[in-house]
Coordinates of C-alpha atoms in Angstrom, one line a residue:
X22 CA 0.0 0.0 0.0
X23 CA 1.1 3.6 -0.6
X24 CA 1.6 6.0 2.3
X25 CA -0.9 8.4 0.7
X26 CA -3.7 6.0 1.5
X27 CA -3.3 6.8 5.2
X28 CA -3.6 10.6 4.8
X29 CA -6.4 12.8 5.9
X30 CA -7.0 16.6 6.3
X31 CA -6.8 17.7 9.9
X32 CA -7.4 21.4 10.9
X33 CA -4.7 22.6 13.3
X34 CA -7.4 23.7 15.8
X35 CA -8.5 20.0 16.3
X36 CA -5.0 19.0 17.7
X37 CA -5.5 19.0 21.4
X38 CA -3.0 21.2 23.1
X39 CA -4.0 20.4 26.7
X40 CA -5.9 17.7 28.4
X41 CA -9.7 17.8 29.0
X42 CA -10.7 19.4 32.3
X43 CA -11.6 15.9 33.5
X44 CA -9.7 12.7 32.5
X45 CA -12.8 10.9 31.6
X46 CA -14.5 13.9 29.9
X47 CA -13.5 13.0 26.3
X48 CA -15.7 12.0 23.4
X49 CA -15.5 8.4 22.2
X50 CA -16.3 7.0 18.8
X51 CA -17.5 3.4 18.9
X52 CA -16.5 1.5 15.7
X53 CA -18.2 -1.9 15.2
X54 CA -16.1 -3.5 12.5
X55 CA -18.4 -6.5 12.0
X56 CA -21.3 -4.3 11.1
X57 CA -19.1 -1.8 9.2
X58 CA -20.5 1.2 11.2
X59 CA -19.6 3.7 13.9
X60 CA -21.4 6.1 16.2
X61 CA -20.6 8.9 18.6
X62 CA -20.5 8.5 22.4
X63 CA -18.7 9.6 25.5
X64 CA -15.8 7.8 27.3
X65 CA -17.9 7.7 30.5
X66 CA -20.1 5.1 28.6
X67 CA -17.1 2.8 28.1
X68 CA -17.9 0.4 31.0
X69 CA -21.3 -0.2 29.5
X70 CA -19.7 -1.7 26.4
X71 CA -17.9 -4.4 28.4
X72 CA -19.1 -7.9 29.2
X73 CA -18.5 -9.7 32.5
X74 CA -16.2 -12.3 31.0
X75 CA -13.9 -9.7 29.3
X76 CA -10.3 -8.9 30.2
X77 CA -9.1 -5.4 30.0
X78 CA -5.3 -5.1 29.4
X79 CA -3.5 -1.9 30.5
X80 CA 0.1 -0.7 29.9
X81 CA 1.5 0.4 33.3
X82 CA 4.7 2.0 31.9
X83 CA 5.6 5.3 33.6
X84 CA 6.9 8.3 31.6
X85 CA 10.1 9.7 32.9
X86 CA 11.4 13.3 32.2
X87 CA 13.7 12.4 29.3
X88 CA 14.4 15.9 28.0
X89 CA 17.3 17.6 29.8
X90 CA 18.2 21.3 29.2
X91 CA 21.6 22.6 30.4
X92 CA 24.8 24.2 29.1
X93 CA 27.9 22.9 27.5
X94 CA 30.4 22.3 30.3
X95 CA 32.7 25.3 30.7
X96 CA 30.6 27.5 28.4
X97 CA 27.3 29.4 28.5
X98 CA 25.9 27.8 25.3
X99 CA 22.5 26.2 25.9
X100 CA 22.2 22.5 24.9
X101 CA 19.4 19.9 25.1
X102 CA 19.7 16.1 25.4
X103 CA 16.7 13.9 24.7
X104 CA 17.2 10.4 26.1
X105 CA 16.1 7.8 23.6
X106 CA 17.3 4.4 24.9
X107 CA 19.4 3.2 27.8
X108 CA 22.3 1.1 26.6
X109 CA 23.8 0.0 29.9
X110 CA 24.0 1.5 33.4
X111 CA 24.2 5.3 33.0
X112 CA 25.1 5.2 29.3
X113 CA 22.3 6.4 27.0
X114 CA 21.6 6.8 23.3
X115 CA 20.3 10.3 22.9
X116 CA 19.3 13.1 20.5
X117 CA 21.1 16.4 21.1
X118 CA 20.8 19.9 19.9
X119 CA 22.6 21.8 18.7
X120 CA 24.6 18.9 17.3
X121 CA 27.7 21.1 16.7
X122 CA 27.9 21.9 20.5
X123 CA 28.0 18.2 21.5
X124 CA 30.6 16.4 19.4
X125 CA 32.7 13.5 20.4
X126 CA 34.5 14.1 23.8
X127 CA 32.5 17.2 24.6
X128 CA 30.5 17.5 27.9
X129 CA 27.4 19.2 29.3
X130 CA 26.2 20.0 32.8
X131 CA 22.7 20.2 34.2
X132 CA 21.4 21.7 37.5
X133 CA 24.4 23.7 38.4
X134 CA 26.8 20.8 37.7
X135 CA 24.7 18.3 39.8
X136 CA 24.6 16.1 36.7
X137 CA 27.4 15.8 34.1
X138 CA 27.2 14.3 30.6
X139 CA 30.0 13.3 28.2
X140 CA 29.7 12.3 24.6
X141 CA 31.3 8.9 24.1
X142 CA 30.4 8.3 20.5
X143 CA 28.7 10.0 17.5
X144 CA 26.4 7.5 15.7
X145 CA 25.8 7.5 11.9
X146 CA 22.1 8.4 12.6
X147 CA 23.3 11.7 14.2
X148 CA 22.5 10.5 17.7
X149 CA 25.0 10.4 20.5
X150 CA 26.1 7.8 23.0
X151 CA 26.3 9.7 26.3
X152 CA 27.6 8.8 29.7
X153 CA 26.1 10.5 32.7
X154 CA 27.7 11.0 36.1
X155 CA 26.1 12.3 39.3
X156 CA 28.0 14.9 41.3
X157 CA 25.8 14.5 44.4
X158 CA 24.6 11.7 46.6
X159 CA 21.6 11.2 44.3
X160 CA 21.8 8.5 41.5
X161 CA 21.8 9.6 37.9
X162 CA 18.2 8.4 37.5
X163 CA 17.1 10.5 40.5
X164 CA 18.8 13.6 39.1
X165 CA 17.1 13.0 35.7
X166 CA 13.8 12.8 37.4
X167 CA 14.6 16.0 39.3
X168 CA 16.0 18.0 36.5
X169 CA 14.4 16.7 33.4
X170 CA 11.3 17.8 31.5
X171 CA 8.3 15.8 30.3
X172 CA 9.0 14.9 26.7
X173 CA 5.8 16.0 25.0
X174 CA 5.1 15.2 21.4
X175 CA 6.2 18.0 19.0
X176 CA 2.6 19.0 18.1
X177 CA 2.0 20.0 21.8
X178 CA 3.5 23.5 22.6
X179 CA 4.2 24.4 26.2
X180 CA 5.4 27.9 27.1
X181 CA 4.2 28.5 30.7
X182 CA 5.7 26.8 33.7
X183 CA 2.3 26.0 35.2
X184 CA 1.3 24.2 32.0
X185 CA 4.5 22.1 32.2
X186 CA 3.6 21.2 35.8
X187 CA 0.2 20.1 34.6
X188 CA 1.8 17.8 32.0
X189 CA 3.8 16.0 34.7
X190 CA 0.5 14.8 36.2
X191 CA -1.8 14.6 33.1
X192 CA 0.7 13.1 30.7
X193 CA 0.7 10.0 32.8
X194 CA -1.9 7.3 33.4
X195 CA -3.3 7.0 36.9
X196 CA -2.0 3.4 37.0
X197 CA 1.6 4.2 35.8
X198 CA 4.0 2.2 37.9
X199 CA 7.1 1.1 36.0
X200 CA 9.5 3.9 35.0
X201 CA 10.9 3.7 31.5
X202 CA 8.8 5.4 28.8
X203 CA 9.6 8.6 27.0
X204 CA 6.0 8.9 25.8
X205 CA 2.7 8.1 27.5
X206 CA 0.4 5.2 26.4
X207 CA -2.2 7.9 25.6
X208 CA -5.3 5.7 25.4
X209 CA -4.9 5.1 29.1
X210 CA -5.0 8.8 29.9
X211 CA -8.8 8.7 29.9
X212 CA -9.1 6.3 32.9
X213 CA -9.8 7.5 36.4
X214 CA -9.8 5.3 39.6
X215 CA -13.6 5.6 39.5
X216 CA -13.9 4.3 36.0
X217 CA -11.6 1.4 36.8
X218 CA -13.6 0.6 39.9
X219 CA -16.8 0.5 37.9
X220 CA -15.3 -1.9 35.4
X221 CA -14.1 -4.2 38.1
X222 CA -17.5 -4.1 39.7
X223 CA -18.9 -5.6 36.5
X224 CA -16.7 -8.6 37.0
X225 CA -14.3 -7.7 34.2
X226 CA -10.7 -8.7 34.8
X227 CA -8.2 -5.9 34.7
X228 CA -4.6 -6.9 33.8
X229 CA -1.5 -4.8 33.7
X230 CA 1.5 -5.4 31.4
X231 CA 4.5 -3.1 30.7
X232 CA 5.5 -1.8 27.3
X233 CA 8.0 1.1 27.5
X234 CA 7.1 3.5 24.8
X235 CA 10.2 4.6 22.9
X236 CA 11.1 7.4 20.5
X237 CA 9.6 5.4 17.6
X238 CA 6.2 6.8 18.6
X239 CA 7.3 10.2 17.4
X240 CA 8.9 9.0 14.2
X241 CA 7.0 9.7 10.9
X242 CA 6.8 7.1 8.1
X243 CA 9.3 8.5 5.5
X244 CA 8.8 5.8 2.8
X245 CA 6.3 5.8 0.0
X246 CA 5.8 2.0 0.2
X247 CA 4.6 1.2 3.7
X248 CA 6.2 -2.2 3.6
X249 CA 9.6 -0.5 3.7
X250 CA 9.0 1.2 7.1
X251 CA 10.8 -0.1 10.2
X252 CA 9.8 0.3 13.9
X253 CA 12.4 1.0 16.5
X254 CA 12.8 -1.7 19.1
X255 CA 10.9 -1.3 22.4
X256 CA 10.9 -3.3 25.6
X257 CA 7.8 -5.2 26.9
X258 CA 7.2 -7.4 30.0
X259 CA 4.3 -9.7 30.6
X260 CA 4.1 -11.6 33.9
X261 CA 2.9 -15.1 34.4
X262 CA -0.1 -13.9 36.4
X263 CA -1.1 -11.5 33.6
X264 CA -0.6 -14.0 30.9
X265 CA -2.7 -16.7 32.8
X266 CA -5.5 -14.2 33.5
X267 CA -5.7 -13.2 29.8
X268 CA -5.6 -16.8 28.6
X269 CA -8.3 -17.9 31.0
X270 CA -10.6 -15.0 30.0
X271 CA -10.4 -16.2 26.4
X272 CA -11.1 -19.8 27.4
X273 CA -14.2 -18.5 29.3
X274 CA -15.5 -16.8 26.2
X275 CA -14.4 -13.3 27.1
X276 CA -12.8 -10.7 24.9
X277 CA -9.2 -9.4 25.2
X278 CA -9.5 -5.7 25.2
X279 CA -6.2 -3.8 24.6
X280 CA -6.0 -0.3 25.9
X281 CA -3.7 1.4 23.4
X282 CA -1.5 0.5 20.5
X283 CA 1.5 -0.2 22.7
X284 CA -0.5 -2.8 24.7
X285 CA -1.7 -4.2 21.4
X286 CA 1.9 -4.6 20.0
X287 CA 3.1 -6.2 23.3
X288 CA 0.3 -8.7 23.3
X289 CA 0.7 -9.6 19.6
X290 CA 4.4 -10.1 20.1
X291 CA 3.8 -12.5 23.0
X292 CA 0.9 -14.5 21.4
X293 CA 1.5 -17.9 19.8
X294 CA -0.5 -19.4 16.9
X295 CA -3.1 -20.8 19.4
X296 CA -3.8 -17.2 20.5
X297 CA -2.2 -17.9 23.9
X298 CA -0.1 -15.2 25.6
X299 CA 3.3 -16.4 26.6
X300 CA 4.8 -14.6 29.7
X301 CA 8.3 -13.1 29.3
X302 CA 10.4 -10.1 28.6
X303 CA 10.4 -9.1 25.0
X304 CA 12.2 -6.7 22.6
X305 CA 9.7 -6.0 20.0
X306 CA 10.0 -4.3 16.6
X307 CA 6.5 -5.5 15.5
X308 CA 5.1 -3.4 12.8
X309 CA 1.4 -3.9 12.2
X310 CA -0.2 -2.8 8.9
X311 CA -3.2 -3.9 6.8
X312 CA -3.0 -7.6 6.1
X313 CA -1.7 -8.5 9.5
X314 CA -3.6 -11.3 11.2
X315 CA -4.3 -10.5 14.9
X316 CA -3.8 -13.3 17.4
X317 CA -4.1 -11.7 20.8
X318 CA -6.7 -9.0 20.9
X319 CA -10.4 -8.8 20.2
X320 CA -11.1 -5.1 20.9
X321 CA -9.0 -1.9 21.0
X322 CA -9.4 1.5 22.7
X323 CA -7.1 4.1 21.2
X324 CA -6.8 7.8 20.5
X325 CA -6.8 9.4 17.0
X326 CA -3.4 9.2 15.3
X327 CA -1.3 11.3 13.0
X328 CA -1.9 11.1 9.2
X329 CA 0.5 8.7 7.5
X330 CA 1.6 7.2 10.8
X331 CA 2.3 3.6 11.7
X332 CA -0.3 3.8 14.5
X333 CA -3.0 4.7 12.0
X334 CA -1.9 1.7 9.9
X335 CA -2.3 -0.5 13.0
X336 CA -5.8 0.7 13.6
X337 CA -6.6 0.2 9.9
X338 CA -5.2 -3.3 10.0
X339 CA -7.5 -4.1 13.0
X340 CA -10.8 -2.6 11.7
X341 CA -10.3 -2.3 8.0
X342 CA -8.8 0.6 6.0
X343 CA -12.0 1.9 4.5
X344 CA -14.0 1.9 7.7
X345 CA -11.2 3.6 9.7
X346 CA -10.6 6.3 7.2
X347 CA -14.3 7.0 7.0
X348 CA -14.4 7.2 10.9
X349 CA -11.5 9.6 10.9
X350 CA -13.2 11.9 8.4
X351 CA -16.3 11.8 10.5
X352 CA -14.3 12.7 13.6
X353 CA -12.9 15.7 11.7
X354 CA -16.4 16.8 10.7
X355 CA -17.7 16.4 14.2
X356 CA -14.7 18.3 15.7
X357 CA -13.2 15.5 17.8
X358 CA -9.9 16.4 19.4
X359 CA -6.9 14.5 18.1
X360 CA -3.7 13.0 19.3
X361 CA -2.2 12.5 22.8
X362 CA -4.6 14.8 24.7
X363 CA -7.5 14.2 22.4
X364 CA -10.6 12.0 22.2
X365 CA -10.7 8.3 21.7
X366 CA -12.2 5.5 19.7
X367 CA -13.3 2.0 20.8
X368 CA -13.0 -0.6 18.0
X369 CA -14.6 -4.0 18.4

């Protein structure tokens, strides 16, 4: 398929720049793929769409403040380091800017020299391999959490300090537990403790897995033929208890409902040909596009994604390209809000 088949026109004013006043206050489009139709609803109605035997699967990854702003050590020049992937210990693969300020062997400091960074290697991609060292009693990770900024997607602009503080709370799910993501699993941002309690009261099983969202979530598809695109590797962990609960729900006739595309990719990576989830730690580069045969999930809750993005391709693979693109055009016409802080759709 050609990348142009996943394009749509989105007015800038429909890109959500801040979260809804209430987490569960978003619109929700319900897409019934078997009936080739969709309708408008509200996220507060989500529990009513579930059955007692169902299993809801959440991604409990926790966003850490991966963007560091400081100065080149010994100079006043401002630099920024965006942590992409931990290589080992306190050594990271990172994006830097300006690139000319952080060449091989150069160093930067953050928080009045509380945290130092040295460039060990320049990669062909333009990224850097950087080693961090703490100059205090705190660990490097503790200083990153203290000094770093929430790495919002580029289409969200933040200028005021109070807005940045809001992001530290709202660009995080209420069930986030395992630190390691540089982007939030945004379908989960709609859930509140009250919504989760109401789902549990129905008898629905709620299971948590971990899929650390990486920089690939920000990367556009730059090829014309979608078969040539590659997904950056990300880490996923599924416990024995979680795998057993999911598998038992399916045996009991329940549906496996993935909250978000990262949850979907983790489950599909861990599923065997018998549709069983195998517990373990995974490095996944799974790229899902139309033609993919789903093994793990029956339903999907997700936000509205960028034009020409791999996530839009995943949703199209799940519910059908024509139906999904029609739903997206309807969402634009009805002025849904899009992307990370936007509204959601439930596909089943």
